XYZ file of C-alpha atoms in Angstrom:
778
model
C 26.709 -8.290 32.877
C 24.427 -8.636 31.503
C 23.233 -5.126 33.066
C 26.161 -3.765 30.500
C 25.584 -5.213 27.450
C 21.927 -4.258 27.360
C 23.452 -0.806 28.286
C 26.337 -0.673 25.437
C 22.995 -1.709 22.912
C 20.681 0.407 23.858
C 23.580 3.044 22.739
C 23.709 2.230 19.130
C 19.852 3.079 19.781
C 20.959 7.208 18.846
C 24.042 5.762 16.272
C 20.775 4.402 14.023
C 18.600 7.503 14.912
C 21.344 10.098 13.941
C 21.923 7.464 10.280
C 17.851 7.621 9.342
C 17.695 11.534 9.991
C 20.365 12.144 7.759
C 19.050 10.087 5.540
C 16.176 11.484 5.725
C 17.382 15.183 4.543
C 19.495 14.153 2.032
C 17.276 12.326 0.221
C 14.142 15.364 0.754
C 17.194 17.626 0.056
C 19.071 16.484 -1.342
C 21.754 19.743 -1.938
C 22.417 19.379 1.940
C 24.509 16.412 1.280
C 27.837 18.305 1.355
C 26.756 20.379 3.846
C 26.257 17.245 6.029
C 29.082 15.523 5.039
C 31.623 18.132 5.324
C 29.580 18.804 8.745
C 29.912 15.074 10.141
C 33.586 14.696 9.362
C 34.695 18.291 11.255
C 32.270 17.206 14.295
C 33.453 12.994 14.353
C 37.205 14.587 13.788
C 36.885 17.446 16.135
C 35.264 14.768 18.511
C 38.119 12.739 18.003
C 40.839 15.778 19.026
C 39.446 16.077 22.036
C 39.843 12.705 23.159
C 43.446 11.894 22.075
C 44.464 15.622 23.693
C 42.367 14.946 26.648
C 44.343 10.643 27.394
C 47.613 12.133 26.065
C 46.727 14.586 29.374
C 46.129 11.157 31.057
C 42.088 11.228 33.391
C 42.491 11.047 37.869
C 39.762 8.673 37.362
C 39.869 5.107 34.690
C 36.130 5.133 35.611
C 35.640 8.876 34.471
C 38.514 8.879 31.597
C 36.237 5.131 30.349
C 32.919 6.813 29.957
C 34.438 9.885 28.075
C 35.969 7.667 25.626
C 32.690 5.506 25.553
C 30.553 8.152 25.388
C 32.535 10.371 23.406
C 33.885 7.552 20.832
C 29.401 7.225 20.508
C 29.237 10.682 19.125
C 31.994 10.156 16.362
C 31.024 7.128 15.457
C 27.678 8.558 15.140
C 29.040 11.867 12.829
C 31.357 10.341 10.919
C 28.334 7.506 10.231
C 26.007 10.378 9.333
C 28.826 11.733 7.165
C 28.927 8.588 5.289
C 25.385 8.369 4.391
C 25.092 11.946 3.093
C 28.068 11.212 1.350
C 26.138 7.891 -0.481
C 23.157 10.338 -1.283
C 25.836 13.191 -2.197
C 27.745 11.127 -5.187
C 24.072 10.258 -6.234
C 22.659 13.599 -6.505
C 24.470 13.878 -10.508
C 22.782 10.973 -12.154
C 19.801 11.655 -10.305
C 19.695 15.501 -11.292
C 20.510 14.661 -14.994
C 17.540 11.672 -14.956
C 15.136 14.605 -13.913
C 16.355 16.558 -17.588
C 13.792 13.900 -18.719
C 10.723 14.378 -17.598
C 8.257 15.154 -20.098
C 9.623 13.190 -22.424
C 9.058 10.100 -24.721
C 12.290 8.201 -23.634
C 14.787 4.771 -24.119
C 15.836 2.939 -21.083
C 18.900 0.001 -20.978
C 17.731 -1.346 -17.844
C 18.239 -4.859 -15.190
C 14.771 -5.686 -13.085
C 15.935 -5.605 -9.937
C 12.765 -6.334 -8.516
C 9.639 -8.453 -9.068
C 6.351 -7.179 -10.863
C 3.476 -7.289 -10.086
C 0.070 -5.870 -12.282
C -1.536 -2.698 -11.091
C -4.466 -0.354 -10.741
C -3.736 0.604 -14.562
C -3.087 -3.191 -15.526
C 0.044 -2.198 -16.053
C 2.791 -4.746 -15.167
C 4.988 -2.811 -12.884
C 9.263 -3.499 -12.082
C 11.506 -1.591 -11.063
C 15.117 -1.043 -12.393
C 18.960 -0.264 -12.926
C 19.162 2.341 -15.945
C 22.475 1.401 -18.116
C 21.387 3.795 -20.528
C 18.822 6.606 -20.858
C 17.317 9.070 -22.943
C 16.865 9.143 -27.168
C 15.364 6.682 -28.369
C 18.046 4.809 -30.223
C 20.746 6.799 -28.694
C 20.560 6.391 -25.510
C 22.887 8.637 -23.017
C 25.307 6.633 -20.248
C 22.892 7.124 -16.929
C 23.111 4.642 -14.323
C 19.790 5.268 -12.021
C 16.847 3.455 -9.655
C 13.544 3.950 -12.377
C 10.059 2.276 -11.514
C 8.895 1.108 -15.097
C 4.983 0.493 -15.809
C 4.746 -2.716 -19.408
C 1.334 -4.538 -20.881
C 2.443 -6.996 -19.235
C 5.168 -9.982 -21.829
C 6.670 -13.282 -19.918
C 10.063 -12.559 -19.488
C 10.592 -10.058 -17.333
C 12.275 -11.916 -14.782
C 14.648 -10.130 -12.062
C 18.102 -9.478 -13.381
C 16.507 -9.326 -17.561
C 18.419 -7.301 -19.251
C 15.183 -5.483 -21.172
C 14.852 -1.923 -23.335
C 11.658 0.095 -22.804
C 10.480 3.177 -24.288
C 8.257 5.065 -22.570
C 7.263 8.164 -21.598
C 9.182 9.742 -18.609
C 7.778 11.093 -15.525
C 9.777 12.802 -12.165
C 8.951 10.929 -8.443
C 8.776 13.324 -5.655
C 11.778 13.840 -3.223
C 12.141 10.811 -1.565
C 11.138 8.264 -3.719
C 13.250 5.106 -4.668
C 13.352 5.364 -8.569
C 14.125 8.712 -10.147
C 12.087 8.718 -12.653
C 8.661 5.978 -13.195
C 8.122 5.282 -16.832
C 5.121 4.377 -18.402
C 6.353 1.803 -20.946
C 4.520 1.926 -24.780
C 7.263 -1.047 -25.594
C 9.163 -3.446 -23.552
C 11.995 -5.453 -25.329
C 14.172 -8.161 -23.556
C 17.122 -7.952 -24.658
C 19.342 -11.168 -22.729
C 17.287 -13.299 -20.380
C 17.458 -13.538 -16.784
C 20.217 -16.453 -16.394
C 22.132 -17.888 -14.119
C 20.364 -18.646 -9.806
C 17.724 -16.020 -10.803
C 16.864 -18.137 -13.816
C 16.586 -21.283 -11.957
C 14.358 -19.462 -9.353
C 12.658 -17.389 -11.850
C 11.715 -21.100 -13.209
C 10.850 -22.808 -9.411
C 8.739 -20.060 -8.576
C 6.019 -20.893 -12.247
C 6.767 -24.202 -11.619
C 5.097 -24.183 -7.874
C 2.161 -21.393 -8.618
C 1.265 -22.929 -11.622
C 0.777 -26.578 -8.554
C -1.042 -24.215 -6.473
C -3.700 -22.109 -8.538
C -3.685 -26.070 -9.860
C -5.245 -26.733 -6.475
C -9.572 -25.693 -5.352
C -9.799 -21.899 -3.609
C -10.087 -20.708 -1.250
C -6.271 -21.370 -0.805
C -5.237 -21.831 -3.660
C -4.377 -18.549 -5.185
C -2.845 -17.476 -1.871
C 0.007 -19.858 -1.047
C 2.337 -18.687 -3.592
C 1.650 -15.312 -1.897
C 2.315 -17.103 1.873
C 5.882 -19.500 0.608
C 7.068 -17.282 -1.993
C 5.981 -13.658 -2.198
C 3.889 -14.332 -5.532
C 0.645 -12.313 -5.400
C -0.087 -12.548 -9.226
C -2.679 -15.494 -8.757
C -4.623 -12.985 -5.246
C -8.066 -12.089 -6.772
C -9.086 -8.126 -6.621
C -11.661 -10.123 -3.663
C -9.355 -11.388 -1.584
C -6.707 -9.053 -1.687
C -9.357 -6.467 -0.377
C -10.013 -8.545 2.153
C -6.909 -8.989 3.472
C -6.420 -5.427 3.566
C -9.331 -4.887 5.353
C -8.957 -8.011 7.516
C -4.702 -6.464 8.353
C -3.498 -9.465 6.392
C -1.681 -7.997 4.239
C 1.746 -8.975 5.559
C 1.198 -12.225 4.670
C 1.094 -12.557 1.162
C 3.956 -10.340 1.068
C 8.184 -11.509 1.811
C 8.412 -9.835 4.489
C 11.065 -10.177 8.198
C 8.357 -12.633 9.123
C 8.581 -15.218 6.015
C 12.982 -14.658 6.781
C 12.441 -15.221 10.866
C 10.552 -18.809 9.255
C 13.249 -19.991 6.579
C 16.207 -19.086 9.713
C 14.079 -20.351 13.179
C 12.980 -23.953 10.875
C 16.908 -24.906 9.833
C 18.154 -23.738 12.993
C 15.592 -26.190 14.458
C 15.672 -28.927 11.999
C 19.220 -29.068 12.785
C 18.834 -29.027 16.030
C 16.665 -32.377 15.908
C 19.453 -34.075 13.792
C 21.386 -32.974 16.615
C 24.057 -29.921 14.361
C 26.175 -28.156 17.153
C 25.726 -23.992 17.588
C 28.246 -23.448 14.329
C 27.127 -25.712 12.076
C 23.491 -24.230 12.843
C 24.066 -20.803 12.885
C 25.918 -21.667 8.946
C 22.774 -24.016 7.562
C 20.240 -21.116 8.783
C 21.900 -18.564 6.956
C 23.007 -20.316 3.849
C 19.498 -20.929 3.754
C 17.422 -17.517 4.533
C 20.183 -16.387 0.775
C 18.839 -19.721 -0.178
C 15.133 -17.790 0.030
C 16.179 -14.129 -1.048
C 17.356 -15.803 -4.165
C 13.910 -17.481 -4.507
C 11.722 -14.508 -3.419
C 13.723 -12.333 -6.005
C 16.944 -10.599 -4.267
C 14.918 -7.364 -4.460
C 15.951 -3.648 -1.825
C 12.776 -4.653 0.274
C 13.637 -8.785 0.258
C 17.029 -8.651 0.688
C 16.585 -5.344 3.970
C 13.631 -8.158 5.782
C 16.791 -10.889 5.605
C 19.213 -8.899 7.256
C 17.337 -7.558 9.546
C 14.848 -10.575 10.826
C 18.392 -12.736 9.906
C 20.265 -10.929 12.097
C 17.785 -10.664 14.578
C 16.466 -14.396 14.902
C 20.453 -15.794 15.213
C 20.362 -13.955 18.494
C 17.922 -15.066 20.156
C 18.142 -19.140 18.633
C 21.348 -18.009 19.738
C 20.995 -17.428 23.310
C 21.833 -14.021 23.081
C 18.728 -10.988 22.809
C 20.424 -8.818 24.614
C 22.265 -8.372 21.869
C 19.549 -7.773 19.657
C 18.304 -4.135 19.863
C 22.370 -3.544 19.142
C 22.815 -5.655 16.675
C 19.879 -4.655 14.336
C 20.896 -0.926 14.889
C 23.503 -2.183 12.922
C 21.954 -4.002 10.621
C 19.649 -1.106 9.349
C 23.055 1.739 9.815
C 24.498 -0.847 6.970
C 21.545 -0.445 5.084
C 20.865 3.172 4.630
C 25.010 3.874 3.979
C 24.470 0.802 1.134
C 20.847 2.844 0.139
C 19.890 6.120 1.948
C 15.906 6.329 0.196
C 15.697 3.513 1.849
C 14.659 5.696 4.751
C 12.090 8.207 3.761
C 10.139 4.061 2.969
C 7.451 3.269 4.929
C 8.655 -0.173 3.806
C 11.644 0.176 5.712
C 10.383 1.954 9.619
C 8.265 -1.567 9.159
C 10.975 -3.444 8.895
C 12.455 -2.037 11.610
C 9.686 -2.011 14.112
C 8.526 -5.564 13.956
C 12.470 -6.488 14.712
C 12.601 -4.308 16.695
C 9.158 -6.306 18.157
C 10.954 -9.805 17.939
C 13.217 -8.830 20.163
C 11.789 -6.686 22.299
C 7.775 -7.281 22.317
C 7.563 -10.660 21.843
C 9.160 -12.716 24.329
C 7.446 -10.874 26.663
C 4.118 -11.159 24.786
C 4.649 -15.096 24.312
C 4.871 -15.838 28.030
C 2.267 -14.172 28.764
C -0.043 -16.286 26.324
C 2.212 -19.137 27.202
C -0.456 -19.228 31.132
C -3.221 -20.358 28.852
C -2.047 -21.840 25.741
C 1.077 -24.604 24.379
C 4.098 -22.272 24.478
C 5.030 -23.305 20.613
C 1.820 -21.995 20.193
C 1.882 -19.065 22.556
C 5.512 -18.484 20.222
C 3.178 -18.658 17.210
C 1.690 -15.999 18.038
C 3.169 -13.637 19.854
C 5.105 -13.309 17.461
C 2.650 -11.867 15.172
C 0.751 -10.179 17.450
C 4.138 -8.089 18.380
C 5.175 -7.045 14.817
C 1.445 -6.163 14.894
C 1.379 -4.017 17.463
C 4.330 -2.072 16.645
C 3.556 -1.956 13.136
C 0.243 -0.076 14.045
C 0.991 3.578 15.137
C 3.361 3.340 11.602
C 1.079 2.751 9.739
C -1.629 5.307 11.519
C 1.102 8.191 9.890
C -0.191 7.357 5.806
C -2.952 4.828 5.941
C -6.504 5.283 5.496
C -8.183 3.040 7.847
C -7.134 0.836 10.297
C -7.974 -2.463 10.939
C -10.479 -3.278 14.507
C -10.238 -6.675 13.225
C -6.713 -6.859 12.736
C -5.728 -8.506 15.918
C -7.956 -11.324 16.338
C -7.773 -12.484 12.651
C -4.262 -12.443 13.264
C -4.716 -14.660 16.411
C -6.640 -17.531 13.960
C -4.124 -16.693 10.866
C -1.086 -16.428 12.311
C 0.049 -19.360 13.543
C -1.374 -21.047 9.963
C 1.198 -19.452 7.967
C 4.692 -20.675 9.251
C 2.926 -24.012 8.942
C 1.954 -22.258 5.085
C 5.775 -21.277 3.900
C 7.604 -23.793 4.863
C 5.478 -26.828 3.275
C 5.275 -24.276 0.665
C 9.332 -24.750 0.069
C 9.151 -27.975 0.819
C 7.424 -28.160 -2.411
C 9.267 -25.972 -4.258
C 12.672 -28.321 -3.644
C 10.717 -31.497 -4.533
C 9.977 -29.502 -7.502
C 12.321 -32.676 -9.928
C 9.542 -35.520 -8.002
C 6.316 -34.002 -8.690
C 4.894 -36.463 -6.895
C 5.655 -35.447 -3.958
C 6.343 -31.326 -4.754
C 1.792 -32.029 -5.824
C 1.403 -34.046 -2.070
C 3.356 -31.172 0.069
C 1.539 -27.635 -2.588
C -2.157 -30.057 -1.291
C -0.637 -30.719 2.804
C 0.562 -26.181 2.126
C -3.013 -25.249 0.105
C -4.795 -26.606 4.091
C -3.747 -23.778 6.141
C -3.511 -21.290 2.854
C -7.832 -22.264 2.502
C -7.940 -21.273 6.032
C -6.044 -17.631 5.644
C -8.610 -17.027 3.525
C -11.403 -17.938 4.223
C -9.773 -16.377 8.259
C -9.890 -13.394 5.728
C -13.376 -13.211 3.536
C -14.807 -13.816 7.216
C -13.524 -11.273 8.476
C -13.503 -8.179 6.005
C -17.624 -8.485 6.106
C -17.753 -8.263 10.169
C -19.517 -5.279 10.132
C -17.225 -1.561 11.335
C -13.783 -4.433 10.844
C -12.188 -0.845 10.239
C -12.281 2.169 11.383
C -11.741 5.559 8.788
C -9.089 8.129 9.906
C -7.563 10.354 9.003
C -3.400 9.611 8.000
C -1.542 11.525 10.267
C 0.404 12.291 13.987
C -2.363 12.911 16.044
C -3.515 8.992 13.935
C -0.538 7.490 15.033
C -0.566 8.613 18.589
C -4.132 6.943 18.972
C -2.324 3.997 18.514
C 0.098 3.950 19.789
C -1.577 4.525 23.391
C -3.890 1.303 22.390
C -1.347 -1.234 20.499
C 0.383 -0.047 24.530
C -2.320 -1.311 26.602
C -2.844 -4.079 24.847
C 0.892 -5.107 25.014
C 0.660 -4.256 29.118
C -1.882 -6.478 29.527
C 0.095 -9.566 27.188
C 3.121 -8.920 29.215
C 4.243 -10.130 32.354
C 7.130 -8.800 34.269
C 8.788 -5.672 34.278
C 6.853 -2.873 33.461
C 3.436 -3.895 32.561
C 3.451 -5.538 36.187
C 2.741 -2.537 37.720
C -0.798 -2.366 39.251
C -1.133 1.662 37.817
C -0.116 0.480 34.289
C -1.908 -2.714 34.087
C -5.539 -0.909 35.738
C -4.702 1.602 32.776
C -4.385 -0.426 30.355
C -7.871 -1.471 31.292
C -9.213 1.744 31.799
C -8.002 2.707 27.983
C -9.521 -0.867 26.142
C -13.030 -0.671 27.688
C -13.362 3.085 26.374
C -12.513 1.825 23.072
C -14.041 -1.086 23.176
C -17.560 1.160 23.827
C -16.355 3.368 20.968
C -16.181 0.511 18.334
C -19.217 -1.116 20.369
C -20.696 2.568 19.176
C -19.132 2.242 16.337
C -20.866 -0.728 14.560
C -24.522 0.376 15.519
C -24.051 3.737 13.444
C -22.288 1.900 10.488
C -24.693 -1.156 10.151
C -28.165 -0.811 11.912
C -28.476 2.363 13.512
C -26.048 3.225 10.173
C -28.793 5.494 8.190
C -29.830 7.575 11.307
C -26.048 10.290 11.358
C -27.361 10.636 7.683
C -28.882 13.568 7.053
C -32.411 13.078 5.371
C -32.782 15.844 2.378
C -29.925 14.948 0.289
C -30.122 13.758 -3.173
C -26.352 13.450 -4.982
C -23.719 11.467 -2.504
C -19.802 10.690 -3.097
C -18.518 7.892 -1.033
C -15.288 9.132 0.947
C -13.805 5.778 -1.149
C -10.011 6.309 -1.586
C -8.503 6.469 -4.365
C -11.774 6.356 -6.361
C -15.254 7.320 -7.324
C -18.122 5.685 -6.362
C -21.125 8.514 -6.487
C -25.215 7.776 -5.427
C -27.524 9.553 -6.485
C -31.059 8.799 -4.649
C -34.876 10.566 -6.511
C -38.086 9.634 -5.154
C -36.798 5.837 -3.376
C -34.952 5.456 -6.535
C -30.510 4.649 -6.776
C -27.761 5.267 -9.384
C -24.291 4.120 -8.192
C -21.576 5.825 -11.267
C -18.564 3.142 -10.200
C -18.169 1.124 -7.319
C -14.810 2.569 -6.165
C -11.623 -0.171 -5.453
C -12.123 -1.386 -1.776
C -15.386 -3.406 -0.723
C -15.306 -2.757 2.732
C -15.650 1.067 2.568
C -18.092 0.900 -0.213
C -20.092 -1.397 1.775
C -19.943 1.255 4.642
C -21.263 3.884 2.438
C -23.812 2.072 1.206
C -25.550 1.192 4.638
C -24.312 4.421 6.338
C -27.146 5.956 3.364
C -29.097 3.268 3.523
C -29.140 1.992 -0.441
C -29.755 -1.960 -0.515
C -31.034 -2.397 -4.098
C -28.787 -0.374 -7.124
C -31.917 0.170 -8.976
C -29.605 2.186 -12.082
C -25.609 1.012 -11.643
C -23.456 3.461 -14.651
C -19.477 1.645 -14.542
C -18.011 4.634 -16.391
C -15.222 2.550 -17.501
C -13.497 -0.206 -16.034
C -10.170 0.236 -13.928
C -9.871 -1.231 -10.999
C -10.401 1.979 -8.573
C -13.882 2.126 -11.030
C -14.870 -1.203 -11.151
C -13.341 -2.837 -7.902
C -15.646 -2.906 -5.571
C -18.830 -4.893 -7.898
C -18.738 -7.662 -5.632
C -20.341 -5.587 -2.633
C -23.723 -4.818 -5.015
C -23.437 -8.218 -7.210
C -27.494 -9.249 -7.064
C -28.343 -6.637 -6.291
C -28.427 -4.563 -9.233
C -31.743 -4.108 -12.014
C -29.663 -2.264 -14.592
C -26.266 -1.588 -15.536
C -25.231 0.783 -17.943
C -21.634 0.382 -18.896
C -18.044 1.504 -21.157
C -16.892 -0.472 -23.636
C -15.668 -3.228 -22.782
C -12.391 -5.211 -24.001
C -11.306 -7.503 -22.359
C -12.357 -10.519 -21.122
C -11.855 -9.447 -17.926
C -14.014 -6.710 -18.353
C -16.935 -8.980 -19.716
C -16.277 -11.749 -17.481
C -17.625 -8.681 -14.697
C -20.375 -8.479 -16.685
C -21.649 -11.480 -16.573
C -21.794 -11.925 -13.691
C -23.474 -8.517 -12.947
C -26.318 -10.452 -15.643
C -26.173 -13.261 -13.360
C -27.556 -12.190 -10.971
C -30.350 -10.677 -12.398
C -28.871 -7.058 -14.006
C -29.657 -6.168 -17.579
C -26.802 -5.279 -19.305
C -26.681 -1.619 -21.207
C -23.412 -0.647 -23.437
C -23.629 3.150 -22.963
C -23.200 6.101 -25.407
C -24.007 9.245 -26.868
C -28.150 9.882 -26.529
C -29.065 7.129 -24.730
C -31.414 8.545 -21.046
C -34.275 6.507 -18.679
C -35.540 7.857 -15.393
C -34.804 7.905 -12.039
C -37.169 7.928 -10.386
C -37.911 11.735 -10.761
C -34.909 12.492 -12.216
C -34.093 12.176 -15.992
C -30.974 11.040 -17.488
C -28.907 11.139 -20.214
C -25.549 9.697 -21.352
C -23.214 12.598 -23.530
C -20.620 10.674 -24.197
C -18.900 8.405 -25.319
C -19.696 8.262 -28.881
C -21.119 5.328 -30.391
C -18.243 2.584 -31.740
C -15.505 5.661 -31.745
C -12.958 4.623 -33.190
C -10.467 8.072 -32.278
C -11.940 7.002 -27.882
C -11.091 3.477 -27.980
C -12.039 1.803 -24.773
C -10.681 3.259 -21.480
C -10.605 6.742 -19.452
C -11.202 8.729 -22.612
C -14.251 6.681 -23.086
C -15.676 7.177 -20.584
C -19.389 7.327 -19.495
C -20.630 10.607 -19.333
C -23.767 11.255 -17.581
C -25.935 14.154 -16.921
C -28.723 14.149 -13.875
C -31.660 16.691 -13.936
C -34.897 16.990 -12.191
C -37.596 15.784 -9.587
C -35.228 16.587 -6.181
C -31.970 16.214 -8.205
C -30.648 19.144 -8.974
C -28.503 19.902 -11.810
C -25.660 17.535 -12.070
C -23.025 16.499 -14.715
C -20.611 13.062 -14.369
C -17.239 13.190 -16.188
C -15.419 10.448 -15.118
C -12.054 10.474 -15.838
C -12.587 11.874 -19.575
C -9.416 14.304 -20.609
C -9.089 17.782 -22.319
C -9.253 16.244 -25.734
C -12.294 14.639 -25.231
C -13.891 17.609 -22.377
C -12.750 20.121 -25.799
C -15.095 17.590 -27.940
C -17.962 17.217 -25.406
C -18.274 20.518 -24.841
C -20.618 22.606 -27.264
C -22.820 19.998 -26.515
C -22.906 21.530 -22.955
C -25.454 24.367 -21.729
C -24.931 26.036 -18.746
C -25.484 26.400 -16.189
C -24.750 23.430 -13.758
C -25.719 22.818 -10.072
C -22.738 20.148 -9.334
C -20.079 19.679 -11.223
C -18.107 15.939 -10.820
C -14.239 16.952 -11.391
C -13.133 14.249 -14.474
C -10.250 11.426 -13.414
C -10.398 12.862 -9.824
C -8.464 16.340 -10.602
C -5.622 15.661 -12.911
C -4.382 17.972 -14.569
C -5.495 17.218 -18.048
C -8.843 19.746 -18.275
C -9.914 21.773 -20.774
C -10.917 25.374 -18.817
C -13.667 26.404 -21.532
C -15.697 23.189 -20.267
C -15.802 24.316 -17.167
C -16.672 27.815 -17.889
C -19.383 26.344 -19.933
C -20.667 24.828 -17.047
C -20.360 27.398 -14.008
C -21.019 24.355 -11.235
C -21.387 26.033 -8.293
C -19.940 22.778 -6.469
C -17.476 21.201 -7.287
C -16.624 17.540 -6.545
C -13.160 15.494 -5.950
C -13.256 11.735 -6.127
C -9.903 11.446 -4.632
C -7.996 9.068 -2.186
C -5.313 11.332 0.931
C -2.302 11.641 -0.274
C -2.227 8.946 -3.229
C 0.707 8.194 -5.759
C -0.603 10.117 -8.167
C -0.651 13.986 -6.892
C -4.627 14.421 -7.621
C -6.522 16.521 -7.192
C -3.920 18.581 -9.289
C -3.291 21.854 -7.978
C -4.386 23.520 -11.847
C -7.260 21.672 -11.470
C -8.235 23.548 -7.902
C -7.414 25.960 -9.377
C -9.798 25.418 -12.562
C -13.145 24.650 -11.160
C -12.635 27.192 -8.806
C -12.347 30.653 -10.742
C -14.842 29.726 -12.281
C -16.914 30.342 -9.584
C -17.696 26.396 -8.103
C -17.601 25.685 -4.373
C -15.113 23.045 -3.999
C -15.598 19.620 -1.911
C -13.476 16.835 -1.454
C -13.631 13.168 -0.599
C -9.463 13.403 0.362
C -9.649 15.763 3.067
C -14.131 16.381 3.993
C -14.713 12.262 3.503
C -18.268 11.990 2.157
C -20.409 14.560 0.417
C -23.676 14.985 0.507
C -25.209 17.142 -1.465
C -29.620 18.049 -1.711
C -32.116 21.077 -2.868
C -34.589 23.028 -0.103
C -36.502 25.329 -1.593
C -34.516 25.585 -5.050
C -32.140 26.083 -2.363
C -28.884 24.439 -2.468
C -27.262 22.896 0.089
C -24.279 21.036 0.905
C -23.448 18.480 4.091
C -19.646 17.291 4.235
C -18.330 13.985 6.930
C -15.215 16.783 8.426
C -14.063 19.493 7.639
C -11.124 20.502 5.456
C -8.147 19.756 6.844
C -9.702 18.334 10.314
């Protein structure tokens, strides 16, 4: 019986994979949707016709007839399901095509907010909407498509609210769920959230206020653990969570939903409730939890998958789990084909499959060394980590080496913080009781926060990788080896499998040990000596180092503290004599915490917000002298000189931001003549151009290579080398082809941190030397 159930359930895997593949084709190539519908219907009808004919004729062997019906029926279901998902995409295509015609225009949209909101790196509040009208301001046309909107933060932008947004429209890449991205300049709430959405928003706000009143560490993290609200998580802690592989704990995922289902199931069982009552109450609790944390598509997806998976386990039918997961995935994709192209959907499916298939044997293996409840808690988290690692390697620029031990330490605390935090939400009408629950939930939150911070500071804790299939295969091998050692029974018990797994992990441990030496005590030995300009590979952002006669200037810090630390260690940089903060976007100042207390002078662009002034005060508190940059300011760095070329002092035309970025020139001694353009756009570039006299040896191209460049400036510069500092596959499409072509047309050698890693430039006998960490495309 068990064997047949397992075979039947595994046969549903082709159904899920076929629908997934059809969804990917239709969202990336919308014109193919009609052909997919026709092909699916024809194939499905043909197979059913053949089966009907065979049934009428009769087959001598009953078992052969059963086999034909089973395999043929499955083939027909796969074809028809693929046609269904293509039909959904096809019905949405005309409205999405109409939305694409609004690209580049200032438009007005009337829409309902369909997701939670978060603060982006540009300090805008970003959220998803489902529009009802969009077009000319004052008279938008009917249009129903999903969009992504960013506006200046205002209160009341809760899920379910009806809003009117005005802003610049930009089309998205093929495959993205949002048809347009709106960079809003104004937001008006037509009708605030009502009903359960209003109640949920109020409960969340009350809990957040209660949580942030507690001491750090842990206070800002607690709302993320309990209700998925990460607004109170500091940039430093967020970076530490990413580095340590714990960021999944602050997002509402299948793990949170599984915890809710499991906790309610266990409590009802403890009170003597029967299986039917346990299932019903667990599903009601899951639905309430989804509403509380905002029922956006990602949360609903996680809730459906994790809820069904947990119920199959808790009801004693784990063999049915894979089949249930496949059916859930198919239903979700038919309802919303664009989820097929999102990493979140793949991660949810992988994590849920791991919960069903991998978590039980891993937990049994761990139970040999620890109490069974603790082994189960760790096994669930570890199984998800092993299953999701290869998928993350497809698109992430780094893999966390400390992720598994950090999850082993922090993972068991997450369910405790989630459950007690939810109890605090339920107890909101009784403030003293709610405060007590919040205080108890703070303890595991503080433990997780401390684990993340300590883990993130481990030397060599992350490995920079080139995202893609090669990295995914490598991570798959490592995850498989570790899983084979942890599991008990089955394939993992074969002697040669365990031997091969041990060999793989020993080799990996040796390589990691060598890497930790090369990024720690021996870091500087792997870097050529004669460099004077370095562009750090810190993802999407800027961090450039200038060295002259033993003195160091750092231009911006990037956003990732760990990546900045790795670069500075490799360059043997300890003290920063001159820190230049061109402007205060997160991708330029987000990693300032790494160098606090190690800076002599800070040269900064215009500051306008309290957060920006607080950042400068922190640097001053560490002993740095603050200097506001403006045209004409100059000084020396070792044997080289520097001069500020932009912004103009007290300019009303260019307030704080990209176009008021500090543009600085270095020249003399052992530093080739170089200019660093910050993030200024074409207009200030044109105003700056007459002040410059080429040629320059090096130019740091403005704004990570955006398309908004002035050709005349780069012709005047005549630079030999053009540095593009950008992250791999970043959301902005930097560097743009237009900027790359512009630099090459001006005669510059193009070097890029996204493709070539760290870039070093120096002089030898007057000749310019360029060294890159890797070849383009390697």
